[in-house]
Short mmCIF file of the C-alpha atoms (twelve columns), coordinates in Angstrom:
data_MODEL
# 
_entry.id   MODEL 
# 
loop_
_atom_site.group_PDB 
_atom_site.id 
_atom_site.type_symbol 
_atom_site.label_atom_id 
_atom_site.label_alt_id 
_atom_site.label_comp_id 
_atom_site.label_asym_id 
_atom_site.label_seq_id 
_atom_site.Cartn_x 
_atom_site.Cartn_y 
_atom_site.Cartn_z 
_atom_site.pdbx_PDB_model_num 
ATOM 1  C CA . MET A 1  135.571 41.418 39.839 1 
ATOM 2  C CA . LYS A 2  133.094 40.382 42.475 1 
ATOM 3  C CA . PHE A 3  129.850 38.657 41.603 1 
ATOM 4  C CA . ASN A 4  127.110 41.100 40.674 1 
ATOM 5  C CA . LEU A 5  123.606 39.752 40.125 1 
ATOM 6  C CA . LEU A 6  122.595 42.617 37.843 1 
ATOM 7  C CA . TYR A 7  125.674 42.034 35.673 1 
ATOM 8  C CA . PHE A 8  124.837 38.336 35.450 1 
ATOM 9  C CA . ILE A 9  121.243 39.092 34.405 1 
ATOM 10 C CA . ALA A 10 122.507 41.591 31.825 1 
ATOM 11 C CA . SER A 11 124.869 39.000 30.352 1 
ATOM 12 C CA . LEU A 12 122.074 36.458 30.092 1 
ATOM 13 C CA . SER A 13 119.789 38.972 28.405 1 
ATOM 14 C CA . LEU A 14 122.661 39.914 26.073 1 
ATOM 15 C CA . PHE A 15 122.900 36.271 25.028 1 
ATOM 16 C CA . VAL A 16 119.133 36.034 24.505 1 
ATOM 17 C CA . GLY A 17 119.072 39.294 22.537 1 
ATOM 18 C CA . LEU A 18 121.870 38.193 20.234 1 
ATOM 19 C CA . MET A 19 120.251 34.802 19.787 1 
ATOM 20 C CA . TRP A 20 116.946 36.478 18.906 1 
ATOM 21 C CA . VAL A 21 118.628 38.770 16.352 1 
ATOM 22 C CA . PHE A 22 120.451 35.968 14.576 1 
ATOM 23 C CA . LEU A 23 117.701 33.356 14.791 1 
ATOM 24 C CA . PRO A 24 116.610 32.388 11.275 1 
ATOM 25 C CA . HIS A 25 113.126 33.327 10.159 1 
ATOM 26 C CA . VAL A 26 112.044 29.675 9.967  1 
ATOM 27 C CA . TYR A 27 112.613 29.214 13.681 1 
ATOM 28 C CA . HIS A 28 110.793 32.437 14.531 1 
ATOM 29 C CA . ASP A 29 107.694 30.942 12.932 1 
ATOM 30 C CA . LYS A 30 108.109 27.699 14.852 1 
ATOM 31 C CA . ILE A 31 108.715 29.427 18.188 1 
ATOM 32 C CA . LEU A 32 105.897 31.918 17.896 1 
ATOM 33 C CA . THR A 33 102.363 30.831 17.148 1 
ATOM 34 C CA . ASP A 34 101.413 34.208 15.655 1 
ATOM 35 C CA . SER A 35 103.347 34.366 12.395 1 
ATOM 36 C CA . SER A 36 101.860 37.727 11.380 1 
ATOM 37 C CA . GLU A 37 104.887 39.535 12.835 1 
ATOM 38 C CA . SER A 38 107.741 40.106 10.442 1 
ATOM 39 C CA . HIS A 39 111.322 38.987 10.790 1 
ATOM 40 C CA . ILE A 40 112.425 42.635 10.892 1 
ATOM 41 C CA . PHE A 41 110.300 43.172 14.009 1 
ATOM 42 C CA . HIS A 42 112.053 40.255 15.721 1 
ATOM 43 C CA . MET A 43 115.442 41.624 14.737 1 
ATOM 44 C CA . LEU A 44 114.525 44.997 16.248 1 
ATOM 45 C CA . GLN A 45 113.409 43.299 19.469 1 
ATOM 46 C CA . GLY A 46 116.716 41.461 19.737 1 
ATOM 47 C CA . THR A 47 118.702 44.594 18.918 1 
ATOM 48 C CA . ILE A 48 116.941 46.593 21.628 1 
ATOM 49 C CA . ILE A 49 117.540 43.867 24.210 1 
ATOM 50 C CA . THR A 50 121.192 43.620 23.164 1 
ATOM 51 C CA . VAL A 51 121.821 47.366 23.337 1 
ATOM 52 C CA . LEU A 52 120.123 47.715 26.727 1 
ATOM 53 C CA . SER A 53 122.077 44.769 28.124 1 
ATOM 54 C CA . LEU A 54 125.357 46.191 26.885 1 
ATOM 55 C CA . ALA A 55 124.513 49.588 28.373 1 
ATOM 56 C CA . VAL A 56 123.831 48.035 31.779 1 
ATOM 57 C CA . MET A 57 127.059 46.030 31.631 1 
ATOM 58 C CA . ILE A 58 129.108 49.101 30.647 1 
ATOM 59 C CA . ILE A 59 127.592 51.191 33.452 1 
ATOM 60 C CA . ILE A 60 128.353 48.495 36.018 1 
ATOM 61 C CA . GLU A 61 131.936 48.117 34.769 1 
ATOM 62 C CA . ARG A 62 132.549 51.877 34.916 1 
ATOM 63 C CA . ARG A 63 131.176 52.116 38.459 1 
ATOM 64 C CA . GLU A 64 133.333 49.218 39.628 1 
ATOM 65 C CA . SER A 65 136.361 50.700 37.898 1 
ATOM 66 C CA . LYS A 66 135.852 54.075 39.599 1 
ATOM 67 C CA . ALA A 67 135.347 52.397 42.972 1 
ATOM 68 C CA . TYR A 68 138.549 50.388 42.464 1 
ATOM 69 C CA . LYS A 69 140.570 53.487 41.538 1 
ATOM 70 C CA . HIS A 70 139.292 55.430 44.556 1 
ATOM 71 C CA . SER A 71 140.083 52.586 46.950 1 
ATOM 72 C CA . LYS A 72 143.803 52.646 46.078 1 
# 
């Protein structure tokens, strides 16, 4: 697989999204100054980032796979 900048960005955002989902509530309060947001809201943010990142990575993989099959 050749280097793809969009795939690299998607993998980094996947890591950040998963980290944000599994970050304990105590650290959310320390990271963010506004503690009025709930832990559930942070988990939803991380889940959305994770799902979008995975979707981008899957789309890129499918396109590269189709291009590889057609080049044979």
